[in-house]
Short mmCIF file of N, CA and C in Angstrom, two decimals:
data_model
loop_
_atom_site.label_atom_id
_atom_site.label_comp_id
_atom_site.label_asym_id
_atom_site.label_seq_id
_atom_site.Cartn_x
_atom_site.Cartn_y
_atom_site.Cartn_z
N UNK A 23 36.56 108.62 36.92
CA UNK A 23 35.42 108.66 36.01
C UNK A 23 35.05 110.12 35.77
N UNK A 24 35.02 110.35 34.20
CA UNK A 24 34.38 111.91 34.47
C UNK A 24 33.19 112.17 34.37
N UNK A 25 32.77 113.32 34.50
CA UNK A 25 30.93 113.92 34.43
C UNK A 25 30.34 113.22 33.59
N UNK A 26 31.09 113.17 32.01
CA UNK A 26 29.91 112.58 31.01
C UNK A 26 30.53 111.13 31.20
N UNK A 27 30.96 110.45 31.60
CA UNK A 27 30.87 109.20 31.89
C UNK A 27 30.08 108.69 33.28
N UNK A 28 30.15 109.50 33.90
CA UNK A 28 28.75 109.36 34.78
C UNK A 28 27.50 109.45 34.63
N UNK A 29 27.48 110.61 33.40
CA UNK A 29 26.14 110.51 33.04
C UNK A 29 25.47 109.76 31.82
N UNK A 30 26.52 109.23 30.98
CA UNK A 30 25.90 108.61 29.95
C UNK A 30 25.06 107.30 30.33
N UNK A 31 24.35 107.20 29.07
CA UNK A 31 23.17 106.43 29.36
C UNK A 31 23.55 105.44 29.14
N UNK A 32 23.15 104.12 28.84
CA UNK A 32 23.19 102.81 28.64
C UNK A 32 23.11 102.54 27.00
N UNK A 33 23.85 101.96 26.62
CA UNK A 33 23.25 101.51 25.16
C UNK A 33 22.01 100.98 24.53
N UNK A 34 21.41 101.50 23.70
CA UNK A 34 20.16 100.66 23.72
C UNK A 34 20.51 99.40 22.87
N UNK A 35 19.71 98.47 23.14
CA UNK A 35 20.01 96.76 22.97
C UNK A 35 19.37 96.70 20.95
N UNK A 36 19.94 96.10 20.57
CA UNK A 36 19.37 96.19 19.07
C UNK A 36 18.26 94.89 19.02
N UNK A 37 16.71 94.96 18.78
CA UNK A 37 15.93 94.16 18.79
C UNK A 37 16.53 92.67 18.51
N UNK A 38 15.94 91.72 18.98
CA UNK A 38 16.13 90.44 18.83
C UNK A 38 15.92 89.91 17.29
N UNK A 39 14.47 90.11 17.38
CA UNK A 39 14.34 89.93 15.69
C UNK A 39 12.88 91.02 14.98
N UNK A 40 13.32 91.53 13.98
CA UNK A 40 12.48 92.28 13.51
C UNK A 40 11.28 91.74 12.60
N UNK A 41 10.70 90.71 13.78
CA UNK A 41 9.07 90.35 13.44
C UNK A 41 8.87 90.31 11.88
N UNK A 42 7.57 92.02 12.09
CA UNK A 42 6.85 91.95 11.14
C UNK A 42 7.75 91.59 9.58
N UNK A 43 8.81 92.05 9.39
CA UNK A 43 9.26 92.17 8.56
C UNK A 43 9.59 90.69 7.84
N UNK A 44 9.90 89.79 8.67
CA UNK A 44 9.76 88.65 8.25
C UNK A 44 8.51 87.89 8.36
N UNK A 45 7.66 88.02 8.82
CA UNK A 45 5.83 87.66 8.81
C UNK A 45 5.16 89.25 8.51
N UNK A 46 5.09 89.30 7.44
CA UNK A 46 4.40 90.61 6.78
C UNK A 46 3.08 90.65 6.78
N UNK A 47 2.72 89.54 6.71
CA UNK A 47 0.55 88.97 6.77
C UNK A 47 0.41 88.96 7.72
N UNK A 48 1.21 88.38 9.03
CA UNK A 48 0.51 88.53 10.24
C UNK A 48 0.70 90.18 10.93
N UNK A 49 1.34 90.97 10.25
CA UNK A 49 1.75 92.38 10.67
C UNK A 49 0.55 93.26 10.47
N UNK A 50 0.19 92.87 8.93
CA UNK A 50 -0.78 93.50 8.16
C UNK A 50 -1.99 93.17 8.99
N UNK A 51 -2.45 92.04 9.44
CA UNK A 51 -3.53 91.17 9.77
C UNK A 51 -3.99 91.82 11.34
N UNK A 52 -2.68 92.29 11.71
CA UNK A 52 -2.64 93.08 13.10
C UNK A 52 -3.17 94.38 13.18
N UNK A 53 -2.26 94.94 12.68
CA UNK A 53 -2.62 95.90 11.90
C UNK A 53 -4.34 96.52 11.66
N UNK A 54 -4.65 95.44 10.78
CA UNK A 54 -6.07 95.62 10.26
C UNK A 54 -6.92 95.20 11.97
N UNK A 55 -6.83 94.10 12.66
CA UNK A 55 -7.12 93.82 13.55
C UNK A 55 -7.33 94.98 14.69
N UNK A 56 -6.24 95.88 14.89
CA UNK A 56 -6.25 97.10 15.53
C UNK A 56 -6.76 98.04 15.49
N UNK A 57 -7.37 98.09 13.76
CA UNK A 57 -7.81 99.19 13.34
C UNK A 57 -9.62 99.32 13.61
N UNK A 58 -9.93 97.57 13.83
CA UNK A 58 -11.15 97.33 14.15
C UNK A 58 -11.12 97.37 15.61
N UNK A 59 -10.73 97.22 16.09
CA UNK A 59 -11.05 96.62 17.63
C UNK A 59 -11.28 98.42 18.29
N UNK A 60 -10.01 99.37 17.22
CA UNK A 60 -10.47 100.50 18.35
C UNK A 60 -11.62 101.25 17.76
N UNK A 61 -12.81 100.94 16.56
CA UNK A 61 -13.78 101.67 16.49
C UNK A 61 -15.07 101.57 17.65
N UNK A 62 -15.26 103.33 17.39
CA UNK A 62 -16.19 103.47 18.49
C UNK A 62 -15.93 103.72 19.53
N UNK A 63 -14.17 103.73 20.56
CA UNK A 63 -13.68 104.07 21.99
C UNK A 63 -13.54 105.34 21.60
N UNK A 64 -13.18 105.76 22.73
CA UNK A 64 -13.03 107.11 23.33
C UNK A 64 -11.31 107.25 22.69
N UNK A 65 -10.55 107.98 21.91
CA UNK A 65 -8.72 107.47 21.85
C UNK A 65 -8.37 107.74 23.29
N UNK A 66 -8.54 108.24 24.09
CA UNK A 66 -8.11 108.77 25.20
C UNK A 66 -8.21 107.56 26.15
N UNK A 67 -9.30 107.11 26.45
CA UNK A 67 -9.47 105.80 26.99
C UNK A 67 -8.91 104.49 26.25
N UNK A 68 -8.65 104.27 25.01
CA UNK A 68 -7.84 103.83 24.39
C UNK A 68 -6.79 103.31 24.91
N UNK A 69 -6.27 104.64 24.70
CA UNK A 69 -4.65 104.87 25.03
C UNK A 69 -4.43 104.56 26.42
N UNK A 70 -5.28 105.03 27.68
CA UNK A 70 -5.16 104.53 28.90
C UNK A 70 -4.66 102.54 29.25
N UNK A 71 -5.64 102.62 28.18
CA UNK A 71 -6.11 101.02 28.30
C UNK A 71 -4.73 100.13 27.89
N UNK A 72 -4.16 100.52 26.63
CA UNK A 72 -3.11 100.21 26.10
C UNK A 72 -1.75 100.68 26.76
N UNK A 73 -1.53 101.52 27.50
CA UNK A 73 -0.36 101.89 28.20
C UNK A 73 -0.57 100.94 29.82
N UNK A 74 -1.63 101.27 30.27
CA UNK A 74 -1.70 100.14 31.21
C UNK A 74 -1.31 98.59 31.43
N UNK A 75 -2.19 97.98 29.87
CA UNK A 75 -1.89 96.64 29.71
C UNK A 75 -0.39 96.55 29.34
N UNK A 76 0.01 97.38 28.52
CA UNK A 76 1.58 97.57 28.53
C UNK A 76 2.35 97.68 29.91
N UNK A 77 2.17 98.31 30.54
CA UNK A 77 3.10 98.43 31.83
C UNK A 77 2.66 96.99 32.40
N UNK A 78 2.00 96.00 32.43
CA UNK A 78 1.39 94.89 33.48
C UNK A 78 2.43 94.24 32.37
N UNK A 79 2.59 94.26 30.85
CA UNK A 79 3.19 93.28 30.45
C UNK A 79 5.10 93.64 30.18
N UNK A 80 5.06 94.85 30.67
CA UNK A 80 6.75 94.95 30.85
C UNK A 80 6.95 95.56 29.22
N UNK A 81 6.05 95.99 28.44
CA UNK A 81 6.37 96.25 26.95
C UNK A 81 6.56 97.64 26.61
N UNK A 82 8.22 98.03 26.85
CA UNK A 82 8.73 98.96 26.72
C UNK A 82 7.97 99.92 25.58
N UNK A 83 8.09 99.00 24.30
CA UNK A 83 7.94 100.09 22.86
C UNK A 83 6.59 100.04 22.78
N UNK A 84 5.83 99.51 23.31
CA UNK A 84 4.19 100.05 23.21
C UNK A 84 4.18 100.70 24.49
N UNK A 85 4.75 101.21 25.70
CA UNK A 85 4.92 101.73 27.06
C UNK A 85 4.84 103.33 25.73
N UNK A 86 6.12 103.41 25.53
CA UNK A 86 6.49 104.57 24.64
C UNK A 86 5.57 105.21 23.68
N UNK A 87 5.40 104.01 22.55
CA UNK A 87 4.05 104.32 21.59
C UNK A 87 2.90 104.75 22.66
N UNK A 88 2.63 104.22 23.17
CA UNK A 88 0.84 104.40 23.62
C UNK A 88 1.36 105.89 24.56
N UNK A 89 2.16 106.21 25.48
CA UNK A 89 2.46 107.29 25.76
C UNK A 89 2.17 109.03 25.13
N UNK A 90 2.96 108.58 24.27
CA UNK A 90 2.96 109.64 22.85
C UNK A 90 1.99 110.14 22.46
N UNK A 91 1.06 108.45 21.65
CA UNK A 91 -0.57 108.64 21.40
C UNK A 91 -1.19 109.57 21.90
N UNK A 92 -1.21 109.29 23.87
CA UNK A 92 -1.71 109.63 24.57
C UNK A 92 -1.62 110.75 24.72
N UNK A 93 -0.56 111.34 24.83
CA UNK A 93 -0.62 112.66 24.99
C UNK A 93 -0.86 113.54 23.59
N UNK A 94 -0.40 112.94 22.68
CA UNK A 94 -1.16 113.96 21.71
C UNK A 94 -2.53 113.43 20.86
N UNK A 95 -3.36 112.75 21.91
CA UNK A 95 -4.66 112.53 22.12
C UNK A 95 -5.18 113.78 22.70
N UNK A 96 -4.41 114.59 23.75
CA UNK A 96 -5.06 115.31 24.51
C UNK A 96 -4.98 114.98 26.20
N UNK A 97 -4.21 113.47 26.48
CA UNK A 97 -3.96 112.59 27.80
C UNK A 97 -3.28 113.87 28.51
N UNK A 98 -3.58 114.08 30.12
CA UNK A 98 -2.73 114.70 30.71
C UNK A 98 -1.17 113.75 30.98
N UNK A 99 -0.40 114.12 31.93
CA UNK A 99 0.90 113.60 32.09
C UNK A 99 0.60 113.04 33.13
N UNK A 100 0.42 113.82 34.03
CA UNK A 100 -0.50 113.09 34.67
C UNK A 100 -1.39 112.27 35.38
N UNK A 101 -2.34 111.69 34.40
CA UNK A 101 -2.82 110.78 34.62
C UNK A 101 -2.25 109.43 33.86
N UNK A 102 -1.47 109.86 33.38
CA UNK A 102 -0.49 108.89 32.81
C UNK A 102 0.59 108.38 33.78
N UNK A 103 1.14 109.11 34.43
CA UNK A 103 1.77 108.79 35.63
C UNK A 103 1.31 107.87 36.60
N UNK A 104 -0.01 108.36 36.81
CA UNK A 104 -0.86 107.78 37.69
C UNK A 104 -1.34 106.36 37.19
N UNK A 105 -0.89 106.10 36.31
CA UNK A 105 -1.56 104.71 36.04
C UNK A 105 -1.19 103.64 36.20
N UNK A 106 0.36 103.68 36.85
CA UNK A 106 0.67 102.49 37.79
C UNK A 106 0.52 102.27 38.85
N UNK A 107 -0.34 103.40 39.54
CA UNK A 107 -1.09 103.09 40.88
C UNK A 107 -2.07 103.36 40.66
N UNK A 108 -2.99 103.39 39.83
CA UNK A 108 -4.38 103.62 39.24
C UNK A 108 -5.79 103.62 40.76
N UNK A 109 -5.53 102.28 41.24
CA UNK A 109 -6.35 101.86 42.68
C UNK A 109 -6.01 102.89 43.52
N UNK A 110 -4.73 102.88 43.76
CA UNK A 110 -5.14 104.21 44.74
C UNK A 110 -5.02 105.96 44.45
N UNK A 111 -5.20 105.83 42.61
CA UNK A 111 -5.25 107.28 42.40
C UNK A 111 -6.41 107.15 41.61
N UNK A 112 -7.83 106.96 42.20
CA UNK A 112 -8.87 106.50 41.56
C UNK A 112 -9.73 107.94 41.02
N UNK A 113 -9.27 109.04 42.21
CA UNK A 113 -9.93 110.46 42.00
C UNK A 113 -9.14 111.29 41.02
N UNK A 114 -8.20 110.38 39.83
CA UNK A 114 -8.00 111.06 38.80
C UNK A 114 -8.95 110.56 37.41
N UNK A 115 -9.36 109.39 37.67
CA UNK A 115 -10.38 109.02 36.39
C UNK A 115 -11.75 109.25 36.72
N UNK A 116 -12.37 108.71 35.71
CA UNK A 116 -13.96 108.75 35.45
C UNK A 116 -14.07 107.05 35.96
N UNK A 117 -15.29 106.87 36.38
CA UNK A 117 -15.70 105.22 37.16
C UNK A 117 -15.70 104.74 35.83
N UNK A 118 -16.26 105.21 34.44
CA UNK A 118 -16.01 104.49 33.25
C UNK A 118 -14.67 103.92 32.65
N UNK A 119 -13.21 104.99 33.57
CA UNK A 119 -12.00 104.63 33.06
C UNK A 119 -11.70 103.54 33.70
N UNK A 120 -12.19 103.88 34.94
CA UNK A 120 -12.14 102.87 36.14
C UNK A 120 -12.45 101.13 36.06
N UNK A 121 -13.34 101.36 35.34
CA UNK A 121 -14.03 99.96 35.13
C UNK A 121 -13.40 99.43 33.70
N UNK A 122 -12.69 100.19 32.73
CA UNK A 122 -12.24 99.97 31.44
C UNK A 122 -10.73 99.58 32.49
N UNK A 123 -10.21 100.00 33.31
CA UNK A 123 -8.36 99.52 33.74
C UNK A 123 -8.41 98.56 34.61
N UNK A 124 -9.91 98.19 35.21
CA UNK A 124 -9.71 97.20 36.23
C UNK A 124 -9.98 95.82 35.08
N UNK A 125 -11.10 96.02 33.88
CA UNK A 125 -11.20 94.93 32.85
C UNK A 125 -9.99 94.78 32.27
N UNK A 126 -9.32 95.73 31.88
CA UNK A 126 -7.94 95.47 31.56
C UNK A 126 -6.44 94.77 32.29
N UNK A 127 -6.64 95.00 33.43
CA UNK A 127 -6.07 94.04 34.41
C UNK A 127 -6.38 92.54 34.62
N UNK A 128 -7.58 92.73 34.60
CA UNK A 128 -8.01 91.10 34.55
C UNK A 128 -8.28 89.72 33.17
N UNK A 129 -8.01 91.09 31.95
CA UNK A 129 -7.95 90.17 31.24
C UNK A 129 -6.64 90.14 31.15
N UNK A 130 -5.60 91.12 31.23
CA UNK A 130 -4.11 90.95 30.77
C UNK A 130 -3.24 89.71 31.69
N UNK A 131 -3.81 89.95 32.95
CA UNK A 131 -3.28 89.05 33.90
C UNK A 131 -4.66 87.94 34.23
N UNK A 132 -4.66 86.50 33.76
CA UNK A 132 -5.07 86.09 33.84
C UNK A 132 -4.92 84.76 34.93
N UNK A 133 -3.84 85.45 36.09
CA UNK A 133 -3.76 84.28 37.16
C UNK A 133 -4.63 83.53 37.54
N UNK A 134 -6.01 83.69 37.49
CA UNK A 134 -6.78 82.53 38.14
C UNK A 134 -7.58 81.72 36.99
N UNK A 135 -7.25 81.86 35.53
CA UNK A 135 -7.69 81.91 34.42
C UNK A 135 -9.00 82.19 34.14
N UNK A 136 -9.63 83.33 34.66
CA UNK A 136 -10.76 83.64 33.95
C UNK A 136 -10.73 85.28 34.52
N UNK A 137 -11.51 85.83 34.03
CA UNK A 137 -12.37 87.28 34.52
C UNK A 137 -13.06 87.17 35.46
N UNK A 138 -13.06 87.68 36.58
CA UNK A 138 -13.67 87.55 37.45
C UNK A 138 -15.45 88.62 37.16
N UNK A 139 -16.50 87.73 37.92
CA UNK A 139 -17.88 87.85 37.55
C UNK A 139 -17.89 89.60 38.03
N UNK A 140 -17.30 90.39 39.01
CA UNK A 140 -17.21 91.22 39.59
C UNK A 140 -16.78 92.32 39.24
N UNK A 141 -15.40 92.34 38.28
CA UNK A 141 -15.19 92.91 37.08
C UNK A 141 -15.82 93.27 36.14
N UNK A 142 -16.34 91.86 35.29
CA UNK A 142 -16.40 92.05 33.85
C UNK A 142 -18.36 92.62 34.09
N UNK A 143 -18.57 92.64 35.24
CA UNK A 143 -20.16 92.98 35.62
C UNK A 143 -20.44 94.55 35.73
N UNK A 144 -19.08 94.83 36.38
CA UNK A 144 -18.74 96.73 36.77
C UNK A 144 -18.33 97.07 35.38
N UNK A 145 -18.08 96.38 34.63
CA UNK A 145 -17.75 97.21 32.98
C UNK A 145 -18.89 96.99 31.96
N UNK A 146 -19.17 96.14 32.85
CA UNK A 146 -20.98 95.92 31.88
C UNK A 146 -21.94 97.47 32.32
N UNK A 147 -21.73 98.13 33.40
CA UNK A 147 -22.44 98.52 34.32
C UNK A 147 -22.03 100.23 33.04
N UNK A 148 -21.35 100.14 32.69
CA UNK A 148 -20.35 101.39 32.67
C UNK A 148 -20.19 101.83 30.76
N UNK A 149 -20.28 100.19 30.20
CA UNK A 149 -20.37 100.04 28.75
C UNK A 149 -21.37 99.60 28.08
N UNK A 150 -22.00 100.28 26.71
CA UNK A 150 -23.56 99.64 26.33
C UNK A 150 -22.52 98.41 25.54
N UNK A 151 -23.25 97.23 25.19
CA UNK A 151 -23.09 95.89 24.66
C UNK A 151 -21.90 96.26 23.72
N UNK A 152 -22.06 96.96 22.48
CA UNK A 152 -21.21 96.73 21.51
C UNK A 152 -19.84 97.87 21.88
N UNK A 153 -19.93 98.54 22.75
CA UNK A 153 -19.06 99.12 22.83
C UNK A 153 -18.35 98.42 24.22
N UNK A 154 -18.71 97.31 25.26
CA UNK A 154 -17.95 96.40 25.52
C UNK A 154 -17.02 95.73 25.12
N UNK A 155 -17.94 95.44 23.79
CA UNK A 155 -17.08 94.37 22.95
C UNK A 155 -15.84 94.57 22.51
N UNK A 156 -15.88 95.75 22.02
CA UNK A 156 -15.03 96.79 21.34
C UNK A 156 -13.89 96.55 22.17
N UNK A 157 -13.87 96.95 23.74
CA UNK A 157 -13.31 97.19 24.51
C UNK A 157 -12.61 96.08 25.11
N UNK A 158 -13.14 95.11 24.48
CA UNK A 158 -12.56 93.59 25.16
C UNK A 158 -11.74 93.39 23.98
N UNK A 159 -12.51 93.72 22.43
CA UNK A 159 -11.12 93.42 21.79
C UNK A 159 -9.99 94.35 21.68
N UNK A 160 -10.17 95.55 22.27
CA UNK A 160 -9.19 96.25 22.03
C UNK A 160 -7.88 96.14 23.52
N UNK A 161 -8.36 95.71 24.58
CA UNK A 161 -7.76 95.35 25.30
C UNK A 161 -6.88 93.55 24.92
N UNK A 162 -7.80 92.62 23.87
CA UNK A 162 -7.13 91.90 23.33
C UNK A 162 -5.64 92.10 22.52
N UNK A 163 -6.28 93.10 21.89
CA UNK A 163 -5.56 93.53 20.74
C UNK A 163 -4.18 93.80 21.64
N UNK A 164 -4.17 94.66 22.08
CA UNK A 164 -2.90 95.08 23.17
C UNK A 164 -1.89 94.27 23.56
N UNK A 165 -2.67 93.53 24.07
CA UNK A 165 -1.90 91.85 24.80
C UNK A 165 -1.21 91.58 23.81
N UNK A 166 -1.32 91.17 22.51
CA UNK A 166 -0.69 90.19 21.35
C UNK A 166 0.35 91.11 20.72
N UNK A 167 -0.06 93.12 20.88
CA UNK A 167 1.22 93.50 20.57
C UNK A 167 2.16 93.29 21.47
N UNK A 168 1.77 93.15 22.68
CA UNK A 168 2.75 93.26 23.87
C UNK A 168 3.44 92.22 23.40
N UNK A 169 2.88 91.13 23.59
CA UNK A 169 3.99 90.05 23.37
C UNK A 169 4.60 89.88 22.07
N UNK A 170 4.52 90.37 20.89
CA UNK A 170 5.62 90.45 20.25
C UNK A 170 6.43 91.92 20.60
N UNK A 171 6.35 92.80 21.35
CA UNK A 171 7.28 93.78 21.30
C UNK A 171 7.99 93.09 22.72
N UNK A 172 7.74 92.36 23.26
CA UNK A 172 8.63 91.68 24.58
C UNK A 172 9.16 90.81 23.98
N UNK A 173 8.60 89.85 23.09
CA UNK A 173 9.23 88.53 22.47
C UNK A 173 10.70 88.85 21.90
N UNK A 174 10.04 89.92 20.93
CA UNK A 174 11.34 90.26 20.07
C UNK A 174 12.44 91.38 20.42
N UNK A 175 11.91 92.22 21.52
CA UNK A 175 12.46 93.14 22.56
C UNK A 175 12.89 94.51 21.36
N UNK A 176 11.72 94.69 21.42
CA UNK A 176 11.73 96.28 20.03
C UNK A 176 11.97 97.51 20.87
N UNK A 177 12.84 98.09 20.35
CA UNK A 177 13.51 98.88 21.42
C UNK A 177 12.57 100.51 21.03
N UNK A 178 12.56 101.09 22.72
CA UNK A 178 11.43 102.40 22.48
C UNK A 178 12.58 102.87 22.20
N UNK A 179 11.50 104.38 22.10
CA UNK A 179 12.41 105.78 22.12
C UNK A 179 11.95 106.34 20.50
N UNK A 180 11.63 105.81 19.40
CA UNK A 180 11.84 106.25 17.95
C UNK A 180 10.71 106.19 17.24
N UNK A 181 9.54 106.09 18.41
CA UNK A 181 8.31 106.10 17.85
C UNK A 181 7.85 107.97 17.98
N UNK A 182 7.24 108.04 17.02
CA UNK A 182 6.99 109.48 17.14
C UNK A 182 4.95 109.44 16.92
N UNK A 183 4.47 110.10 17.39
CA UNK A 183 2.67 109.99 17.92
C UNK A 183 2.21 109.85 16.31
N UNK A 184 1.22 108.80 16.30
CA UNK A 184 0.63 109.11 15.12
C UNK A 184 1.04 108.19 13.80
N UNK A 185 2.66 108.01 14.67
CA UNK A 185 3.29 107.19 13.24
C UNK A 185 2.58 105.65 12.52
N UNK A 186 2.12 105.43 13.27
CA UNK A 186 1.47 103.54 12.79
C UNK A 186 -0.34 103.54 12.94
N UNK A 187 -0.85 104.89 12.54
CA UNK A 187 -2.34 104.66 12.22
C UNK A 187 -2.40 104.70 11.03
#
């Protein structure tokens, strides 16, 4: 085997099926949906929120997208790193990020099917009313891209920051 056959990478997999393109209203509808849910957040906390719920849901091309965002939001590297051990790298956020990734955990993963009172009480503690809301749909919002970029397996790497606002 030689060097560059040791080092080459893997092929990337060509998406399953390219969604929006064949449901164009529900793309658009998303779309528009996204564009509401993030007025009024912080992008920075945003982007936390959305790369998180991404990594819990395995969704490579929003892993990538929200990455990007993030950093040319202004996100360190960082604390981007840090956000798959978030619990025990708690002395890199604010208790407000804190309480926005633990709501985001509990709504993304919904094993016991609900939010727990303990949670969604510490993000009450942390968010005034309408900017909760915000925050619940924008953590919604996330989830439903996830699962079509897992459904249809949209391959990262070719998103560049900025491209889909």
């Amino acid at each position: 085997m030689t060097t560059e056959e040791a080092t080459a990478y893997a092929p990337e997999q060509p998406a399953r099926l390219l969604w929006a393109q064949h449901a164009p209203e529900v793309y658009k509808a998303m779309v528009r949906l996204d564009a509401a849910a993030r007025q009024g957040l912080d992008p920075k906390l945003l982007e936390l929120v959305k790369i998180r719920a991404s990594q819990l849901n395995h969704c490579a091309f929003c892993l990538d997208m929200h990455t990007k965002d993030a950093l040319a939001a202004g996100e360190s590297v960082e604390r981007i790193v840090q956000l798959g051990a978030w619990e025990e790298s708690k002395h890199f956020y604010t208790e407000k990020e804190l309480a926005a990734l633990a709501l985001t955990e509990a709504v993304t993963v919904l094993t016991d099917g609900f939010v727990p009172d303990e949670v969604y009480e510490h993000a009450a503690k942390h968010f005034e009313e309408p900017e909760l809301a915000q925050l619940i749909a924008a953590i919604t919002v996330i989830n439903a891209w996830n699962r079509f970029g897992v459904t249809c397996r949209m391959a990262p790497g070719h998103y560049e920051a900025g491209q889909h606002r």
